């Protein structure tokens, strides 16, 4: 059962993002620089004051589990707050929009946005631009982190999926079914990634820690740099390049993933197999 809440100040436009600090406080952000906070107890949410009289849209907000909130928005806006009374602090402004921000629980913030925008920060205040894989220059709409595997995943327009172990080095992944509309968000839990998008699209993946059988049918001989698409049950496609020597028609190759990518070596009926992402 859902209960409608009361907010301070009569705001009636759009809220775009909401987050929880893990202990009791909520923060919601939206258009016209709107920020509202709630302790989970009071009858009314409290209107907070954005820094620098910011009146653009905030699109995403996250908390570090300790003392800092970070909100991101249009025109490169980044603001932070320590949860106490007073206004937020403007950390950055200018440039293309940010659409989402996330924290890894150990010291790294990642914010993503339009134009393939990725920026990282160790403190939520100083931000460093990063480079998306494969020259991607459209919007990233969602970002999330899997602490178990130490993996970031960002999703965006045209079915874009990219992963990174550190927020700096990004690798393009491939959605199932040739999906080319925009993914709007991504989350991780219970060992599973879930991405959602336009057209009622929902795709799931166990990420880089899963694998499955790949059947290759070809004439006896050598296949060099063959494009192999695998789809373990309930996961997204991954496009691999395999150098496979001396296989027989209908041989089945089984391999898995580790935290850094695909396993580098394996065997096919005693023959050599090397695979790279």
mmCIF file of C-alpha atoms in Angstrom:
data_model
loop_
_atom_site.group_PDB
_atom_site.id
_atom_site.type_symbol
_atom_site.label_atom_id
_atom_site.label_comp_id
_atom_site.label_asym_id
_atom_site.label_seq_id
_atom_site.Cartn_x
_atom_site.Cartn_y
_atom_site.Cartn_z
ATOM 1 C CA UNK A 1 0.000 0.000 0.000
ATOM 2 C CA UNK A 2 1.330 3.411 -0.988
ATOM 3 C CA UNK A 3 0.648 6.584 1.007
ATOM 4 C CA UNK A 4 0.653 10.033 -0.556
ATOM 5 C CA UNK A 5 3.071 12.386 1.206
ATOM 6 C CA UNK A 6 2.910 16.106 1.925
ATOM 7 C CA UNK A 7 5.771 18.315 0.769
ATOM 8 C CA UNK A 8 6.766 21.767 1.923
ATOM 9 C CA UNK A 9 6.363 24.737 -0.387
ATOM 10 C CA UNK A 10 3.621 23.499 -2.679
ATOM 11 C CA UNK A 11 5.936 22.178 -5.405
ATOM 12 C CA UNK A 12 3.803 20.615 -8.164
ATOM 13 C CA UNK A 13 6.245 20.051 -11.007
ATOM 14 C CA UNK A 14 8.370 16.929 -11.672
ATOM 15 C CA UNK A 15 10.482 14.917 -9.245
ATOM 16 C CA UNK A 16 13.161 13.025 -11.186
ATOM 17 C CA UNK A 17 15.147 11.155 -8.555
ATOM 18 C CA UNK A 18 15.045 9.887 -4.981
ATOM 19 C CA UNK A 19 17.548 8.154 -2.705
ATOM 20 C CA UNK A 20 17.924 6.878 0.873
ATOM 21 C CA UNK A 21 20.958 7.180 3.146
ATOM 22 C CA UNK A 22 20.630 3.706 4.648
ATOM 23 C CA UNK A 23 19.661 4.931 8.106
ATOM 24 C CA UNK A 24 16.474 6.953 7.796
ATOM 25 C CA UNK A 25 16.790 10.046 5.639
ATOM 26 C CA UNK A 26 15.356 10.427 2.144
ATOM 27 C CA UNK A 27 16.117 13.085 -0.477
ATOM 28 C CA UNK A 28 14.039 13.742 -3.606
ATOM 29 C CA UNK A 29 15.174 16.050 -6.418
ATOM 30 C CA UNK A 30 13.406 17.524 -9.415
ATOM 31 C CA UNK A 31 12.837 20.370 -11.817
ATOM 32 C CA UNK A 32 13.279 24.058 -10.973
ATOM 33 C CA UNK A 33 16.102 23.162 -8.576
ATOM 34 C CA UNK A 34 13.687 21.413 -6.229
ATOM 35 C CA UNK A 35 15.137 19.422 -3.319
ATOM 36 C CA UNK A 36 13.035 17.897 -0.542
ATOM 37 C CA UNK A 37 14.242 15.817 2.412
ATOM 38 C CA UNK A 38 12.423 13.557 4.867
ATOM 39 C CA UNK A 39 13.494 11.746 8.023
ATOM 40 C CA UNK A 40 10.886 9.027 7.601
ATOM 41 C CA UNK A 41 8.981 10.244 10.653
ATOM 42 C CA UNK A 42 7.761 13.822 10.189
ATOM 43 C CA UNK A 43 4.374 14.450 8.625
ATOM 44 C CA UNK A 44 5.835 16.718 5.944
ATOM 45 C CA UNK A 45 8.891 16.635 3.714
ATOM 46 C CA UNK A 46 11.230 19.631 4.155
ATOM 47 C CA UNK A 47 12.173 21.937 1.298
ATOM 48 C CA UNK A 48 15.946 22.371 1.006
ATOM 49 C CA UNK A 49 17.766 25.214 -0.755
ATOM 50 C CA UNK A 50 19.865 24.537 -3.824
ATOM 51 C CA UNK A 51 23.134 26.438 -4.087
ATOM 52 C CA UNK A 52 23.712 29.386 -6.412
ATOM 53 C CA UNK A 53 19.968 29.914 -6.879
ATOM 54 C CA UNK A 54 20.034 26.947 -9.242
ATOM 55 C CA UNK A 55 16.719 26.684 -11.081
ATOM 56 C CA UNK A 56 17.398 23.901 -13.554
ATOM 57 C CA UNK A 57 16.389 20.276 -13.263
ATOM 58 C CA UNK A 58 18.101 17.835 -10.945
ATOM 59 C CA UNK A 59 17.881 14.340 -12.432
ATOM 60 C CA UNK A 60 19.724 12.093 -9.999
ATOM 61 C CA UNK A 61 20.753 11.910 -6.350
ATOM 62 C CA UNK A 62 22.800 9.475 -4.257
ATOM 63 C CA UNK A 63 24.281 9.111 -0.755
ATOM 64 C CA UNK A 64 27.653 7.754 0.343
ATOM 65 C CA UNK A 65 26.321 5.891 3.387
ATOM 66 C CA UNK A 66 28.145 8.258 5.723
ATOM 67 C CA UNK A 67 27.579 11.993 5.528
ATOM 68 C CA UNK A 68 27.355 13.238 1.951
ATOM 69 C CA UNK A 69 24.576 13.583 -0.582
ATOM 70 C CA UNK A 70 25.313 14.377 -4.239
ATOM 71 C CA UNK A 71 22.700 15.607 -6.728
ATOM 72 C CA UNK A 72 23.329 16.009 -10.466
ATOM 73 C CA UNK A 73 21.354 17.735 -13.184
ATOM 74 C CA UNK A 74 21.111 19.716 -16.362
ATOM 75 C CA UNK A 75 23.959 21.868 -17.693
ATOM 76 C CA UNK A 76 26.574 19.869 -15.804
ATOM 77 C CA UNK A 77 25.219 20.774 -12.370
ATOM 78 C CA UNK A 78 26.642 18.913 -9.356
ATOM 79 C CA UNK A 79 25.698 19.880 -5.806
ATOM 80 C CA UNK A 80 26.475 18.252 -2.458
ATOM 81 C CA UNK A 81 25.004 18.360 1.051
ATOM 82 C CA UNK A 82 26.082 17.020 4.433
ATOM 83 C CA UNK A 83 22.509 16.549 5.654
ATOM 84 C CA UNK A 84 22.596 19.378 8.189
ATOM 85 C CA UNK A 85 20.685 22.636 8.107
ATOM 86 C CA UNK A 86 21.636 25.093 5.402
ATOM 87 C CA UNK A 87 21.936 25.213 1.659
ATOM 88 C CA UNK A 88 23.650 22.758 -0.636
ATOM 89 C CA UNK A 89 27.120 23.415 -2.079
ATOM 90 C CA UNK A 90 27.656 23.846 -5.803
ATOM 91 C CA UNK A 91 30.586 21.610 -6.807
ATOM 92 C CA UNK A 92 30.449 21.959 -10.605
ATOM 93 C CA UNK A 93 28.345 23.558 -13.309
ATOM 94 C CA UNK A 94 28.437 24.028 -17.080
ATOM 95 C CA UNK A 95 28.420 21.632 -19.996
ATOM 96 C CA UNK A 96 26.067 18.833 -20.934
ATOM 97 C CA UNK A 97 23.469 17.298 -18.653
ATOM 98 C CA UNK A 98 24.119 14.748 -15.945
ATOM 99 C CA UNK A 99 21.316 12.190 -15.616
ATOM 100 C CA UNK A 100 22.422 9.880 -12.805
ATOM 101 C CA UNK A 101 24.990 9.480 -10.053
ATOM 102 C CA UNK A 102 25.998 6.523 -7.874
ATOM 103 C CA UNK A 103 28.471 5.648 -5.110
ATOM 104 C CA UNK A 104 30.416 2.403 -4.726
ATOM 105 C CA UNK A 105 30.495 2.301 -0.922
ATOM 106 C CA UNK A 106 34.281 2.581 -0.675
ATOM 107 C CA UNK A 107 35.178 6.031 -1.949
ATOM 108 C CA UNK A 108 34.219 6.468 -5.591
ATOM 109 C CA UNK A 109 31.373 8.463 -7.094
ATOM 110 C CA UNK A 110 30.442 8.087 -10.773
ATOM 111 C CA UNK A 111 28.090 10.468 -12.605
ATOM 112 C CA UNK A 112 26.868 9.934 -16.169
ATOM 113 C CA UNK A 113 24.915 11.970 -18.682
ATOM 114 C CA UNK A 114 24.414 13.198 -22.216
ATOM 115 C CA UNK A 115 27.099 13.112 -24.887
ATOM 116 C CA UNK A 116 28.675 9.966 -23.430
ATOM 117 C CA UNK A 117 29.497 11.924 -20.295
ATOM 118 C CA UNK A 118 31.205 10.051 -17.444
ATOM 119 C CA UNK A 119 32.866 11.773 -14.492
ATOM 120 C CA UNK A 120 34.355 10.335 -11.300
ATOM 121 C CA UNK A 121 35.116 11.740 -7.864
ATOM 122 C CA UNK A 122 36.710 10.464 -4.667
ATOM 123 C CA UNK A 123 35.024 13.059 -2.463
ATOM 124 C CA UNK A 124 31.902 14.250 -4.291
ATOM 125 C CA UNK A 125 33.482 17.681 -4.731
ATOM 126 C CA UNK A 126 36.283 17.418 -7.310
ATOM 127 C CA UNK A 127 35.251 15.650 -10.511
ATOM 128 C CA UNK A 128 37.359 14.132 -13.305
ATOM 129 C CA UNK A 129 36.055 13.447 -16.847
ATOM 130 C CA UNK A 130 36.460 9.888 -18.139
ATOM 131 C CA UNK A 131 36.162 8.446 -21.643
ATOM 132 C CA UNK A 132 33.376 6.089 -22.683
ATOM 133 C CA UNK A 133 34.304 3.021 -24.713
ATOM 134 C CA UNK A 134 34.079 2.795 -28.497
ATOM 135 C CA UNK A 135 33.646 6.534 -28.976
ATOM 136 C CA UNK A 136 30.119 6.456 -27.557
ATOM 137 C CA UNK A 137 28.732 10.011 -27.565
ATOM 138 C CA UNK A 138 25.018 9.641 -26.834
ATOM 139 C CA UNK A 139 23.277 9.725 -23.465
ATOM 140 C CA UNK A 140 23.997 7.524 -20.495
ATOM 141 C CA UNK A 141 20.788 7.439 -18.459
ATOM 142 C CA UNK A 142 21.666 5.082 -15.620
ATOM 143 C CA UNK A 143 24.646 3.980 -13.536
ATOM 144 C CA UNK A 144 24.945 1.412 -10.743
ATOM 145 C CA UNK A 145 27.602 -0.577 -8.880
ATOM 146 C CA UNK A 146 27.953 -4.228 -7.877
ATOM 147 C CA UNK A 147 30.167 -4.339 -4.783
ATOM 148 C CA UNK A 148 30.466 -8.122 -4.909
ATOM 149 C CA UNK A 149 32.076 -8.168 -8.347
ATOM 150 C CA UNK A 150 33.576 -4.677 -8.133
ATOM 151 C CA UNK A 151 31.810 -3.673 -11.322
ATOM 152 C CA UNK A 152 30.134 -0.500 -12.567
ATOM 153 C CA UNK A 153 27.458 -0.700 -15.262
ATOM 154 C CA UNK A 154 26.184 2.299 -17.249
ATOM 155 C CA UNK A 155 23.272 2.131 -19.688
ATOM 156 C CA UNK A 156 21.972 4.573 -22.259
ATOM 157 C CA UNK A 157 20.603 5.325 -25.698
ATOM 158 C CA UNK A 158 20.551 2.840 -28.584
ATOM 159 C CA UNK A 159 20.838 -0.142 -26.253
ATOM 160 C CA UNK A 160 24.185 1.036 -24.915
ATOM 161 C CA UNK A 161 25.695 -0.956 -22.050
ATOM 162 C CA UNK A 162 29.194 -0.330 -20.721
ATOM 163 C CA UNK A 163 31.007 -1.782 -17.718
ATOM 164 C CA UNK A 164 34.054 -0.722 -15.727
ATOM 165 C CA UNK A 165 36.007 -2.115 -12.763
ATOM 166 C CA UNK A 166 37.182 1.335 -11.664
ATOM 167 C CA UNK A 167 35.027 4.052 -13.249
ATOM 168 C CA UNK A 168 37.846 4.982 -15.616
ATOM 169 C CA UNK A 169 38.314 2.052 -18.006
ATOM 170 C CA UNK A 170 35.086 1.222 -19.828
ATOM 171 C CA UNK A 171 34.147 -1.729 -22.033
ATOM 172 C CA UNK A 172 31.153 -1.903 -24.362
ATOM 173 C CA UNK A 173 28.732 -4.795 -23.780
ATOM 174 C CA UNK A 174 25.858 -5.933 -25.970
ATOM 175 C CA UNK A 175 22.130 -6.167 -25.170
ATOM 176 C CA UNK A 176 19.999 -9.170 -25.963
ATOM 177 C CA UNK A 177 17.925 -9.351 -29.100
ATOM 178 C CA UNK A 178 19.647 -6.481 -30.868
ATOM 179 C CA UNK A 179 17.776 -3.962 -28.694
ATOM 180 C CA UNK A 180 18.444 -0.428 -29.995
ATOM 181 C CA UNK A 181 16.085 1.809 -27.996
ATOM 182 C CA UNK A 182 17.189 3.664 -24.875
ATOM 183 C CA UNK A 183 17.808 1.986 -21.551
ATOM 184 C CA UNK A 184 16.558 4.350 -18.847
ATOM 185 C CA UNK A 185 17.953 2.757 -15.715
ATOM 186 C CA UNK A 186 19.976 -0.091 -14.255
ATOM 187 C CA UNK A 187 20.288 -1.681 -10.819
ATOM 188 C CA UNK A 188 22.020 -4.631 -9.172
ATOM 189 C CA UNK A 189 20.855 -6.966 -6.437
ATOM 190 C CA UNK A 190 20.984 -10.621 -5.400
ATOM 191 C CA UNK A 191 23.641 -11.346 -7.999
ATOM 192 C CA UNK A 192 21.631 -9.977 -10.905
ATOM 193 C CA UNK A 193 21.762 -6.854 -13.064
ATOM 194 C CA UNK A 194 18.460 -5.509 -14.385
ATOM 195 C CA UNK A 195 18.215 -2.801 -17.055
ATOM 196 C CA UNK A 196 14.933 -1.202 -18.137
ATOM 197 C CA UNK A 197 14.133 0.851 -21.203
ATOM 198 C CA UNK A 198 11.770 2.190 -23.825
ATOM 199 C CA UNK A 199 9.180 -0.171 -25.256
ATOM 200 C CA UNK A 200 8.616 -2.070 -22.026
ATOM 201 C CA UNK A 201 12.129 -3.506 -22.261
ATOM 202 C CA UNK A 202 13.595 -5.359 -19.287
ATOM 203 C CA UNK A 203 16.869 -7.244 -19.603
ATOM 204 C CA UNK A 204 18.767 -9.127 -16.927
ATOM 205 C CA UNK A 205 22.336 -10.324 -16.591
ATOM 206 C CA UNK A 206 24.487 -12.044 -14.012
ATOM 207 C CA UNK A 207 27.267 -9.839 -15.355
ATOM 208 C CA UNK A 208 30.827 -10.988 -15.805
ATOM 209 C CA UNK A 209 30.544 -13.794 -13.271
ATOM 210 C CA UNK A 210 28.509 -16.161 -15.389
ATOM 211 C CA UNK A 211 28.874 -18.195 -18.488
ATOM 212 C CA UNK A 212 27.204 -20.894 -20.511
ATOM 213 C CA UNK A 213 27.619 -23.336 -23.343
ATOM 214 C CA UNK A 214 28.358 -22.123 -26.845
ATOM 215 C CA UNK A 215 27.706 -24.465 -29.729
ATOM 216 C CA UNK A 216 29.780 -23.935 -32.865
ATOM 217 C CA UNK A 217 29.016 -25.794 -36.056
ATOM 218 C CA UNK A 218 31.567 -25.531 -38.832
ATOM 219 C CA UNK A 219 33.678 -27.692 -41.071
ATOM 220 C CA UNK A 220 36.685 -29.327 -39.486
ATOM 221 C CA UNK A 221 39.588 -26.913 -39.387
ATOM 222 C CA UNK A 222 40.409 -23.554 -37.928
ATOM 223 C CA UNK A 223 38.117 -20.647 -37.080
ATOM 224 C CA UNK A 224 40.026 -17.419 -36.509
ATOM 225 C CA UNK A 225 38.451 -14.473 -34.701
ATOM 226 C CA UNK A 226 34.974 -15.850 -35.120
ATOM 227 C CA UNK A 227 32.124 -13.706 -33.793
ATOM 228 C CA UNK A 228 30.466 -15.766 -31.070
ATOM 229 C CA UNK A 229 27.318 -14.564 -29.328
ATOM 230 C CA UNK A 230 26.382 -16.305 -26.101
ATOM 231 C CA UNK A 231 23.212 -16.049 -24.066
ATOM 232 C CA UNK A 232 23.335 -17.833 -20.701
ATOM 233 C CA UNK A 233 19.854 -18.354 -19.273
ATOM 234 C CA UNK A 234 18.312 -15.066 -18.223
ATOM 235 C CA UNK A 235 21.239 -12.882 -19.225
ATOM 236 C CA UNK A 236 22.193 -10.360 -21.862
ATOM 237 C CA UNK A 237 24.219 -11.252 -24.936
ATOM 238 C CA UNK A 238 27.964 -10.855 -24.847
ATOM 239 C CA UNK A 239 29.882 -10.579 -28.095
ATOM 240 C CA UNK A 240 33.198 -12.403 -28.013
ATOM 241 C CA UNK A 241 36.053 -12.997 -30.374
ATOM 242 C CA UNK A 242 37.410 -16.535 -30.253
ATOM 243 C CA UNK A 243 40.437 -18.091 -31.865
ATOM 244 C CA UNK A 244 39.642 -21.795 -32.052
ATOM 245 C CA UNK A 245 41.841 -24.448 -33.624
ATOM 246 C CA UNK A 246 41.027 -27.958 -34.814
ATOM 247 C CA UNK A 247 37.402 -28.266 -33.769
ATOM 248 C CA UNK A 248 34.966 -30.779 -35.144
ATOM 249 C CA UNK A 249 31.555 -29.983 -36.585
ATOM 250 C CA UNK A 250 29.056 -29.560 -33.740
ATOM 251 C CA UNK A 251 31.647 -29.318 -30.937
ATOM 252 C CA UNK A 252 30.380 -27.543 -27.819
ATOM 253 C CA UNK A 253 32.635 -25.041 -26.076
ATOM 254 C CA UNK A 254 31.960 -24.189 -22.431
ATOM 255 C CA UNK A 255 33.599 -21.287 -20.631
ATOM 256 C CA UNK A 256 32.821 -18.683 -17.965
ATOM 257 C CA UNK A 257 33.568 -15.163 -16.858
ATOM 258 C CA UNK A 258 35.635 -13.706 -14.075
ATOM 259 C CA UNK A 259 35.664 -10.201 -12.606
ATOM 260 C CA UNK A 260 38.024 -8.898 -15.263
ATOM 261 C CA UNK A 261 36.185 -10.327 -18.256
ATOM 262 C CA UNK A 262 36.055 -13.602 -20.107
ATOM 263 C CA UNK A 263 38.361 -16.450 -19.148
ATOM 264 C CA UNK A 264 41.431 -16.306 -21.329
ATOM 265 C CA UNK A 265 41.939 -20.010 -21.971
ATOM 266 C CA UNK A 266 39.992 -23.234 -22.157
ATOM 267 C CA UNK A 267 39.836 -26.519 -23.995
ATOM 268 C CA UNK A 268 37.859 -27.958 -26.874
ATOM 269 C CA UNK A 269 38.308 -31.731 -27.031
ATOM 270 C CA UNK A 270 41.874 -31.246 -25.864
ATOM 271 C CA UNK A 271 42.602 -28.428 -28.295
ATOM 272 C CA UNK A 272 43.540 -24.869 -27.453
ATOM 273 C CA UNK A 273 40.931 -22.129 -27.001
ATOM 274 C CA UNK A 274 41.534 -18.458 -26.309
ATOM 275 C CA UNK A 275 38.748 -15.933 -25.824
ATOM 276 C CA UNK A 276 38.768 -12.173 -25.332
ATOM 277 C CA UNK A 277 35.935 -9.693 -24.812
#
